[in-house]
Amino acid sequence: MALGEFDLITRYFAQLTPAGADVVLGIGDDCALLQPATGELLAVSIDTLVEGRHFAVDADAAALGHKALAVGLSDLAAMGARPAWFTLALTLPRADADWLAGFASGLGALARRHGICLVGGDTTRGPLAVSIQVHGFVPPGEALRRDGARPGDLVYVTGTLGAAGLALLVRQGLYASSEHLPELFTRLDRPEARIEAGRQSRGLVSAAIDISDGLAADLGHVCAASGVGATLYLDQLPCSPGVREYVIDTGDSQLPLSAGDDYELCLCVPGDRQAEFERVAADWPHGATWVGTIDVGGGIKVIGTDGQGVAVGAAGFDHFAAP
Amino acid sequence: MALGEFDLITRYFAQLTPAGADVVLGIGDDCALLQPATGELLAVSIDTLVEGRHFAVDADAAALGHKALAVGLSDLAAMGARPAWFTLALTLPRADADWLAGFASGLGALARRHGICLVGGDTTRGPLAVSIQVHGFVPPGEALRRDGARPGDLVYVTGTLGAAGLALLVRQGLYASSEHLPELFTRLDRPEARIEAGRQSRGLVSAAIDISDGLAADLGHVCAASGVGATLYLDQLPCSPGVREYVIDTGDSQLPLSAGDDYELCLCVPGDRQAEFERVAADWPHGATWVGTIDVGGGIKVIGTDGQGVAVGAAGFDHFAAP
């Protein structure tokens, strides 16, 4: 089924999200016109998901719609920002009505849940790829950044680690897990951005990042930006039952350290804010767990269950690393 | 040559444009943090260019960098907005240092000329595609929109029409032009957004759009949004010498009406603002030319050189039209 470009936009996306009062002009003109929040900073991030690279050729359209937005929401979470608007650049090999309806349903459901409004976009023909730019707001001076970690800060992560990476191993036929499959695939295909954890961390944390490339790699970005190092404790890493089973089963204790796509937050907490941080985090549905400490010097040290340092394997996902 | 993703971003893009005081945090964190202009509306637009669809497989990298941003700047021009920031989502089959250096040079030169700052982006591996989101500002109530045209308004276009479309015919081997080639290819490969014309049209025009799909199609969008019709006069359409030669040579007088990629502005001017508009436009380097009139009823009527109505051919570029 072939549809005209304007039909496409109108049919699937024009009514996807209710327009707030801050959307002066939404989809349909050369630009959207938006009313920025008074006295706040605008936080923006753009991410692209490419077929065969970030998702499988036969990926479920609704899950893809969800994930493409979740990745951006996670960037807003990592800054402590409140979601406001997003734009969608969708490149499609053909205009398939069923696929579009599915994609729009997954995208729209997540958008409405977070109160983020689709304000513009572009549809083009080509190899399947989705770029989404998210826009949010954060009060000046309260944004969570990568460059504020200081020696002595405590390192926490929200939720659990490694489930998305394990799900990918299962999907690739590299590992067989029985009872935990639904939870694992949900973590990979429909990640949840920790928006509330990010917002409630304002004023309590010195640095933050979302875990898209794996904890070791992403904490490494924090350390590089802050001019510090960090020590992580393997046996402190929070794992879901499926991941714990995998670690015991295979002896690969580094999966929760190096697997990407979890979209949890890594938060650095100064010692004098720890008690308050823990009080606040106790109310988060997925909690937060202490996993290590910021120290002087560069790089990430990892301490194994025997108390000895271990060599860290995969350094996170790099799209252009030499093969 | 293979480069790491973070090397890529740092090497070619981190210093591409000087950061203004309104960029609180630029490239390198989960989000950019930006200070919106006080009391103005934020105008945003995202566009994707895909290899083989919007540009040739062997397209010059510097020209592509220029054009990918020019397309977005043209959307800001069409709203009368002042350019502020842009983000870049770049999908590349490989990390080729020469290509990247060329792309960054074309992109950066245009960005610096318009004072628009690169604040964030994403690089991924995949089929070559470029998505750019532009951000600009416009005072409330002064934005140029598509939906304000009224019967009796006069229709103007900036610059000349059809050169980009003719250049594409030449490149495809469908037409041979001798002396005008450099100018034609410049119009196709390095279009110039009419930012100043857009800004100076604030308060003088009832509706505006940029001409990316061809004048007939784009004015059709204005008419649809405004609930009006329009009449265009073929012999009034401003053409460069190369296009004029083509029209005489081939008898195809509709090229300036239907060819896309010109990125001129189509502006609707109420009768009581015409004198002032013409005074202002007289100072524009590429001027503005009266080409028709807004009238009641829907659709675009085209009057030929003999004073008779002519059937309009191609209705503009539609990425997903049935073949």
XYZ file of C-alpha atoms in Angstrom:
646
model
C 0.000 0.000 0.000
C 1.461 3.296 -1.072
C 0.441 6.473 0.669
C 1.257 10.091 -0.100
C 3.716 11.724 2.276
C 1.188 14.200 3.590
C -1.411 11.496 4.103
C 1.187 9.538 6.080
C 1.987 12.338 8.444
C -1.609 13.290 8.955
C -2.960 9.805 9.363
C -0.501 8.393 11.846
C 1.203 11.225 13.616
C -0.828 14.447 13.612
C -3.032 13.324 16.517
C -0.512 11.069 18.251
C -0.186 13.181 21.380
C -2.414 15.890 22.856
C -0.844 19.307 22.235
C -0.142 21.271 25.391
C -0.591 25.023 25.695
C 3.147 25.408 25.063
C 2.721 24.158 21.471
C 1.737 27.318 19.582
C 1.957 25.590 16.202
C 2.469 21.836 15.807
C 2.875 19.524 12.828
C 2.110 20.949 9.390
C 4.113 24.150 8.838
C 7.779 24.698 7.968
C 8.611 24.766 11.687
C 6.820 24.005 14.903
C 6.454 27.051 17.159
C 7.002 26.335 20.832
C 6.766 28.377 24.024
C 9.848 27.622 26.163
C 9.362 27.300 29.915
C 10.122 30.615 31.608
C 13.417 30.717 33.470
C 14.440 27.159 32.646
C 17.115 25.709 30.387
C 16.169 23.735 27.296
C 17.729 20.246 27.218
C 17.929 18.582 23.789
C 19.257 15.267 22.512
C 19.018 13.483 19.164
C 19.465 9.736 18.620
C 19.202 7.511 15.578
C 18.259 3.824 15.504
C 19.248 2.007 12.296
C 17.814 -1.317 11.122
C 20.293 -4.164 11.424
C 22.433 -2.128 13.798
C 20.215 -1.115 16.704
C 17.281 -3.384 15.971
C 16.647 -6.547 13.964
C 15.284 -6.523 10.429
C 12.059 -8.144 11.625
C 11.715 -6.015 14.765
C 8.215 -5.419 16.046
C 7.070 -1.976 14.877
C 5.344 -1.035 18.135
C 8.412 -1.989 20.174
C 10.600 0.067 17.825
C 8.328 3.081 18.243
C 8.607 2.682 22.005
C 12.364 2.190 22.066
C 13.221 5.055 19.709
C 11.538 7.470 22.107
C 12.720 5.711 25.278
C 16.356 6.213 24.267
C 15.787 9.965 24.046
C 13.742 10.100 27.244
C 16.636 8.364 28.974
C 18.930 11.229 27.931
C 16.478 13.696 29.480
C 16.384 11.521 32.630
C 20.176 11.617 32.821
C 20.055 15.446 32.887
C 17.227 15.574 35.438
C 15.030 17.236 32.800
C 11.258 17.244 32.469
C 10.141 15.977 29.004
C 8.300 18.511 26.845
C 8.419 17.874 23.088
C 9.933 15.594 20.468
C 10.413 15.492 16.709
C 10.560 12.383 14.541
C 12.601 11.846 11.362
C 11.430 8.548 9.940
C 13.108 6.900 6.946
C 11.116 4.006 5.509
C 11.671 1.687 2.558
C 7.936 1.828 1.835
C 4.753 3.256 3.292
C 3.255 0.184 4.953
C 0.045 1.062 6.754
C 0.174 -1.847 9.214
C 3.777 -1.124 10.144
C 3.057 2.582 10.579
C 0.014 1.913 12.732
C 2.109 -0.347 14.967
C 5.015 2.054 15.165
C 2.693 4.957 15.992
C 0.921 2.940 18.690
C 4.147 2.075 20.530
C 5.521 5.574 20.131
C 2.294 7.288 21.109
C 1.636 5.175 24.189
C 5.056 5.964 25.676
C 4.808 9.638 24.682
C 1.429 10.099 26.326
C 2.606 8.336 29.467
C 5.459 10.828 29.825
C 3.462 13.849 28.656
C 5.874 14.517 25.787
C 4.316 15.976 22.645
C 5.205 15.187 19.014
C 5.599 18.622 17.403
C 7.176 17.942 14.019
C 8.964 15.534 11.782
C 10.041 14.387 8.383
C 9.268 11.193 6.491
C 11.561 10.062 3.708
C 12.037 6.931 1.666
C 15.188 4.913 2.282
C 16.680 2.183 4.479
C 14.680 1.926 7.721
C 15.978 4.336 10.366
C 14.427 6.448 13.097
C 15.881 9.687 14.473
C 14.144 11.297 17.412
C 15.077 14.561 19.056
C 13.756 15.101 22.548
C 13.332 18.475 24.255
C 12.939 18.997 27.983
C 13.404 21.634 30.660
C 15.499 21.870 33.779
C 16.047 24.788 36.179
C 19.391 26.575 35.696
C 22.114 25.108 37.857
C 20.119 21.968 38.652
C 20.903 19.874 35.582
C 22.718 16.590 36.192
C 25.943 16.630 34.203
C 28.827 14.267 33.556
C 31.555 16.580 34.737
C 30.806 17.041 38.435
C 32.028 13.777 40.011
C 34.584 14.210 42.813
C 36.823 11.704 44.630
C 34.901 10.173 47.510
C 31.518 10.356 45.783
C 29.474 7.173 45.966
C 28.359 5.556 42.723
C 24.792 4.255 42.457
C 22.782 2.694 39.659
C 19.010 2.530 39.344
C 17.199 -0.754 38.699
C 19.199 -3.742 37.519
C 21.938 -4.251 34.943
C 22.579 -6.671 32.117
C 19.065 -7.793 31.246
C 18.977 -6.112 27.840
C 22.401 -7.496 26.953
C 21.377 -10.977 28.028
C 18.192 -10.735 25.980
C 20.340 -9.944 22.944
C 22.486 -13.033 23.605
C 19.320 -15.132 23.803
C 17.927 -13.639 20.614
C 21.216 -14.308 18.839
C 21.017 -17.942 19.946
C 24.137 -17.600 22.111
C 22.396 -18.444 25.382
C 19.250 -20.347 26.314
C 17.176 -19.053 29.229
C 13.844 -20.552 30.088
C 11.681 -18.876 32.656
C 12.975 -15.307 32.455
C 12.504 -14.678 28.747
C 9.532 -12.301 28.852
C 11.223 -9.988 31.381
C 14.507 -10.067 29.459
C 12.915 -9.197 26.130
C 10.863 -6.437 27.707
C 14.056 -4.890 29.037
C 15.678 -5.012 25.579
C 12.696 -4.033 23.449
C 10.763 -1.677 25.696
C 13.232 0.020 28.029
C 11.890 2.526 30.535
C 13.619 5.868 31.016
C 14.146 6.753 34.682
C 12.662 10.235 34.358
C 11.471 10.539 37.960
C 14.735 9.236 39.394
C 16.595 11.838 37.335
C 14.359 14.714 38.413
C 14.449 13.711 42.080
C 18.250 13.461 41.937
C 18.576 17.194 41.263
C 20.580 18.760 44.048
C 21.582 15.374 45.453
C 24.073 14.073 42.905
C 27.339 15.473 41.572
C 27.208 13.724 38.197
C 24.931 11.434 36.206
C 24.762 9.506 32.945
C 22.379 6.979 31.489
C 23.701 3.489 30.894
C 23.405 2.883 27.176
C 26.908 1.546 26.431
C 27.369 -0.470 29.630
C 28.165 0.678 33.180
C 31.949 0.485 32.835
C 31.983 2.483 29.605
C 29.440 5.061 30.695
C 30.992 5.600 34.121
C 34.239 5.936 32.164
C 32.683 8.900 30.309
C 31.786 10.475 33.661
C 35.322 9.943 34.932
C 36.859 11.419 31.773
C 34.594 14.474 31.904
C 35.197 14.949 35.643
C 38.931 14.190 35.664
C 38.559 11.385 38.203
C 38.664 7.584 38.391
C 36.286 5.039 39.901
C 36.250 1.656 41.557
C 33.340 -0.708 40.954
C 32.533 -3.856 42.951
C 31.333 -6.748 40.805
C 29.376 -8.407 43.599
C 27.444 -5.197 44.268
C 26.013 -4.909 40.766
C 22.226 -5.296 40.929
C 20.967 -8.071 38.658
C 17.550 -9.429 37.861
C 16.984 -13.165 38.539
C 17.542 -14.019 34.877
C 20.906 -12.254 34.773
C 21.943 -13.744 38.130
C 21.137 -17.201 36.770
C 23.216 -16.456 33.662
C 26.204 -15.277 35.705
C 26.122 -18.416 37.873
C 25.505 -20.625 34.862
C 28.295 -19.268 32.661
C 30.730 -17.649 35.088
C 30.538 -14.467 32.962
C 30.279 -12.029 35.854
C 31.081 -9.056 33.612
C 27.825 -9.008 31.646
C 26.153 -6.552 34.085
C 29.264 -4.391 33.874
C 29.662 -4.224 30.135
C 26.301 -4.912 28.477
C 24.558 -1.894 26.970
C 20.963 -0.878 26.300
C 19.837 -0.975 29.951
C 18.918 2.741 30.160
C 19.326 2.805 33.907
C 20.945 5.845 35.497
C 24.427 5.905 37.005
C 24.477 8.558 39.747
C 27.419 9.948 41.722
C 26.454 11.026 45.239
C 28.662 13.175 47.513
C 29.084 11.616 50.955
C 27.175 14.387 52.704
C 24.111 13.820 50.513
C 24.087 10.037 50.766
C 21.547 9.741 53.563
C 19.096 12.070 51.832
C 19.701 10.422 48.464
C 18.984 6.995 49.898
C 15.802 8.294 51.529
C 14.594 9.667 48.204
C 15.656 6.622 46.186
C 13.862 4.275 48.571
C 10.598 5.415 46.978
C 11.696 4.734 43.387
C 9.902 1.670 41.958
C 13.202 0.224 40.773
C 15.362 1.601 43.594
C 19.047 2.492 43.450
C 22.018 0.391 44.522
C 25.485 1.410 45.644
C 28.059 -0.141 43.283
C 31.312 1.740 43.829
C 33.249 4.879 44.611
C 34.789 7.774 42.717
C 38.514 8.118 43.370
C 41.494 10.085 42.164
C 43.286 9.122 39.000
C 41.772 8.091 35.703
C 40.061 4.938 34.562
C 37.734 2.349 36.026
C 39.013 -0.321 38.414
C 36.836 -3.358 38.988
C 37.079 -5.473 42.137
C 35.942 -9.096 41.847
C 34.137 -11.208 44.392
C 37.499 -12.340 45.779
C 38.473 -8.753 46.552
C 41.076 -8.723 43.796
C 41.118 -6.418 40.799
C 39.805 -7.906 37.564
C 40.510 -6.939 33.980
C 37.519 -5.304 32.334
C 36.544 -6.812 29.001
C 34.342 -5.052 26.494
C 34.679 -1.307 26.868
C 31.185 -0.527 25.678
C 29.575 -0.273 22.332
C 31.396 1.823 19.754
C 29.710 2.129 16.369
C 32.924 2.816 14.534
C 35.536 0.835 16.465
C 37.952 -1.026 14.220
C 36.721 -4.622 13.810
C 40.523 4.262 8.297
C 38.446 3.385 11.297
C 37.922 5.861 14.099
C 36.197 5.459 17.444
C 32.834 7.152 17.751
C 33.988 9.573 20.393
C 37.099 10.449 18.432
C 34.884 11.150 15.451
C 32.634 13.546 17.262
C 35.463 15.324 18.980
C 37.712 15.595 15.974
C 35.291 16.923 13.404
C 32.371 18.472 15.175
C 33.208 19.646 18.694
C 34.840 22.866 17.485
C 32.800 23.323 14.321
C 31.033 26.492 15.430
C 31.841 29.029 18.166
C 29.487 28.496 21.113
C 27.403 31.521 21.994
C 26.548 32.578 25.545
C 23.182 30.854 25.117
C 24.889 27.432 24.940
C 25.273 26.490 28.605
C 26.474 22.973 27.758
C 27.313 21.852 24.220
C 28.422 18.566 22.696
C 29.537 15.817 25.070
C 26.833 15.189 27.668
C 23.539 13.290 27.481
C 21.814 16.507 26.413
C 22.868 19.968 25.362
C 21.663 22.686 27.753
C 20.445 25.824 26.041
C 19.204 29.211 27.215
C 16.090 30.115 25.200
C 15.673 33.709 24.090
C 13.488 35.584 26.568
C 9.977 36.307 25.365
C 10.374 34.633 21.986
C 8.962 31.455 20.496
C 11.248 28.539 19.656
C 10.958 27.421 16.020
C 12.177 23.879 15.257
C 12.343 21.742 12.136
C 13.986 18.385 11.369
C 14.903 17.143 7.879
C 16.643 14.017 6.616
C 18.676 13.660 3.430
C 19.168 10.058 2.279
C 21.830 8.882 -0.172
C 20.370 7.922 -3.537
C 17.177 9.783 -2.761
C 18.140 13.368 -1.962
C 21.735 13.250 -3.167
C 23.822 11.069 -5.478
C 25.945 8.189 -4.218
C 29.103 10.073 -5.213
C 27.946 13.442 -3.907
C 30.642 15.857 -2.766
C 30.896 15.681 1.030
C 31.331 19.433 1.543
C 28.317 20.204 -0.638
C 26.272 17.646 1.305
C 27.277 19.238 4.607
C 26.194 22.612 3.233
C 22.907 21.401 1.801
C 21.822 19.370 4.835
C 21.958 22.537 6.935
C 20.634 24.856 4.204
C 17.422 22.839 3.990
C 16.809 23.410 7.695
C 17.807 27.065 7.566
C 15.277 27.497 4.770
C 12.542 26.243 7.113
C 13.589 28.879 9.655
C 13.574 31.493 6.876
C 10.034 30.487 5.955
C 8.903 31.194 9.540
C 10.795 34.498 9.747
C 12.938 33.009 12.510
C 16.477 33.893 13.572
C 18.787 30.807 13.533
C 20.207 29.775 16.912
C 21.271 26.112 17.213
C 21.276 22.824 15.337
C 21.825 19.149 16.040
C 23.237 16.575 13.636
C 22.361 12.872 13.401
C 24.844 11.372 10.967
C 24.597 7.777 9.731
C 27.700 6.599 7.893
C 28.665 3.296 6.289
C 32.231 3.816 7.563
C 34.319 6.425 9.356
C 36.221 7.957 6.457
C 38.419 10.801 7.656
C 38.580 12.591 4.293
C 34.834 12.427 3.825
C 34.216 13.663 7.364
C 36.646 16.533 6.989
C 34.887 17.603 3.790
C 31.418 17.241 5.250
C 32.404 19.224 8.355
C 33.964 21.990 6.265
C 30.833 22.543 4.153
C 28.570 22.294 7.183
C 30.718 24.522 9.363
C 31.206 27.274 6.794
C 27.454 27.714 6.302
C 26.770 27.439 10.043
C 29.288 30.129 10.924
C 27.967 32.405 8.197
C 24.483 32.240 9.722
C 25.646 32.255 13.335
C 23.965 28.913 14.054
C 25.731 26.707 16.592
C 26.095 22.905 16.525
C 25.056 21.825 20.029
C 24.688 18.050 19.831
C 24.420 15.008 17.673
C 24.658 11.301 17.163
C 26.854 9.271 14.835
C 25.843 5.743 13.881
C 26.914 3.192 11.326
C 24.503 2.443 8.497
C 23.437 3.584 5.028
C 24.536 7.213 4.495
C 21.904 9.657 5.771
C 21.957 13.047 7.463
C 19.251 14.389 9.775
C 19.579 17.947 10.997
C 17.263 19.712 13.405
C 17.407 23.483 13.379
C 16.282 25.754 16.217
C 15.515 29.445 15.881
C 13.579 32.215 17.572
C 10.787 34.510 16.486
C 8.761 37.058 18.479
C 5.257 35.829 19.415
C 2.673 36.762 16.814
C 5.290 37.622 14.194
C 6.034 34.160 12.790
C 5.258 33.647 9.105
C 2.796 30.772 8.798
C 1.091 28.878 6.001
C -2.444 29.494 7.156
C -2.828 33.260 6.876
C -3.292 33.845 3.116
C -6.481 35.736 2.189
C -8.188 36.333 -1.185
C -6.699 39.388 -2.827
C -3.209 38.864 -1.365
C -0.377 39.173 -3.861
C 1.975 36.235 -4.287
C 5.724 36.895 -4.492
C 8.757 34.657 -4.755
C 12.328 35.517 -3.843
C 15.204 34.935 -6.275
C 14.629 32.743 -9.300
C 12.929 29.406 -9.866
C 13.838 26.159 -11.591
C 17.641 26.275 -11.524
C 18.032 23.381 -9.087
C 15.581 21.260 -11.038
C 17.350 22.036 -14.299
C 20.706 21.153 -12.744
C 19.257 17.763 -11.805
C 18.108 17.210 -15.410
C 21.624 18.049 -16.604
C 23.229 15.751 -14.053
C 20.875 12.950 -15.069
C 21.927 13.465 -18.698
C 18.428 14.565 -19.718
C 19.468 18.028 -20.873
C 22.707 19.607 -22.036
C 23.466 23.182 -21.030
C 26.759 24.804 -21.782
C 27.562 28.175 -20.300
C 25.287 28.137 -17.240
C 26.462 24.912 -15.635
C 28.373 26.338 -12.670
C 25.457 28.531 -11.579
C 22.973 25.684 -12.021
C 24.999 23.202 -9.973
C 25.572 25.780 -7.267
C 21.826 26.252 -6.952
C 21.270 22.493 -6.649
C 24.224 21.599 -4.441
C 24.660 24.695 -2.300
C 21.282 26.360 -1.924
C 21.068 29.527 0.147
C 18.312 29.971 2.707
C 16.598 33.361 2.499
C 16.931 34.094 6.204
C 17.005 37.894 5.906
C 14.082 37.988 3.488
C 12.071 35.885 5.962
C 12.918 38.067 8.942
C 12.228 41.303 7.098
C 8.880 39.940 5.910
C 7.552 39.796 9.479
C 4.516 42.030 9.755
C 4.340 42.473 5.981
C 3.117 39.102 4.744
C 0.026 37.053 5.539
C 1.579 33.656 4.775
C 4.885 32.137 3.709
C 6.466 28.826 2.750
C 9.826 27.811 1.368
C 9.887 26.281 -2.091
C 11.274 22.800 -1.657
C 8.697 20.801 -3.615
C 8.107 23.309 -6.433
C 6.131 26.576 -6.427
C 2.821 25.038 -7.513
C 2.977 22.314 -4.859
C 4.184 24.551 -2.056
C 1.737 27.357 -2.790
C -0.823 24.548 -2.845
C 0.109 23.783 0.777
C -0.419 27.459 1.672
C -3.806 27.459 -0.060
C -4.880 24.245 1.683
C -3.822 25.565 5.101
C -5.460 28.948 4.474
C -8.649 27.693 2.796
C -8.051 29.733 -0.350
C -6.982 29.264 -3.977
C -4.387 31.020 -6.106
C -3.694 32.043 -9.664
C -0.120 32.021 -10.984
C 1.116 33.624 -14.200
C 3.693 31.540 -16.058
C 5.282 34.511 -17.784
C 5.856 36.252 -14.455
C 7.962 33.464 -12.951
C 11.510 34.749 -12.363
C 14.107 32.566 -14.083
C 17.874 32.668 -14.259
C 19.393 32.907 -17.771
C 20.086 29.146 -17.813
C 16.481 28.283 -17.018
C 15.169 30.853 -19.493
C 17.338 29.298 -22.190
C 16.001 25.843 -21.276
C 12.370 27.011 -21.448
C 12.903 28.556 -24.890
C 14.932 25.584 -26.046
C 12.501 22.864 -24.968
C 9.159 24.615 -24.694
C 8.845 23.205 -21.154
C 7.583 26.387 -19.517
C 6.465 24.532 -16.403
C 9.898 23.713 -15.016
C 10.039 26.900 -12.884
C 6.563 26.079 -11.623
C 7.093 22.471 -10.646
C 10.796 21.880 -10.017
C 11.813 21.499 -6.379
C 14.942 22.161 -4.317
C 15.081 25.912 -5.008
C 14.668 26.994 -1.356
C 13.339 30.366 -2.337
C 10.474 31.835 -0.319
C 6.903 32.161 -1.530
C 5.328 35.128 0.276
C 1.693 36.276 0.316
C 1.340 40.038 0.714
C -1.929 41.827 1.576
C -2.706 44.670 -0.843
C -2.296 47.352 1.820
C 1.244 46.179 2.616
C 2.400 45.808 -0.976
C 4.122 49.183 -1.272
C 6.054 48.698 1.968
C 6.885 45.084 1.102
C 8.268 46.115 -2.284
C 10.331 48.851 -0.649
C 11.849 46.346 1.765
C 12.357 43.641 -0.856
C 14.143 46.067 -3.173
C 17.163 45.772 -0.860
C 17.283 41.964 -0.909
C 20.261 40.702 -2.952
C 18.013 38.323 -4.873
C 14.891 40.501 -4.802
C 11.292 39.344 -4.914
C 8.967 39.066 -7.906
C 5.176 39.214 -8.121
C 3.930 35.938 -9.651
C 0.217 35.731 -8.885
C -2.759 36.358 -6.644
C -4.610 34.570 -3.874
C -8.287 34.058 -4.659
C -11.332 32.310 -3.288
C -11.846 28.632 -3.899
C -9.327 25.831 -3.649
C -6.426 24.818 -5.868
C -3.868 26.505 -8.049
C -4.788 27.906 -11.452
C -1.971 28.649 -13.875
C -2.316 31.176 -16.676
C -0.046 30.705 -19.700
C 1.636 33.321 -21.826
C -1.428 33.401 -24.096
C -3.663 34.364 -21.188
C -5.340 30.949 -21.161
C -5.345 28.483 -18.273
C -2.856 25.648 -18.555
C -2.914 22.228 -16.930
C -0.298 21.878 -14.236
C 1.946 18.835 -14.561
C 3.992 17.457 -11.714
C 2.393 18.321 -8.392
C 5.630 18.418 -6.451
C 7.889 15.814 -4.999
C 6.187 13.186 -2.883
C 8.498 10.601 -1.347
C 5.805 7.974 -1.039
C 3.553 8.624 -4.029
C 2.500 5.470 -5.823
C 4.903 4.852 -8.726
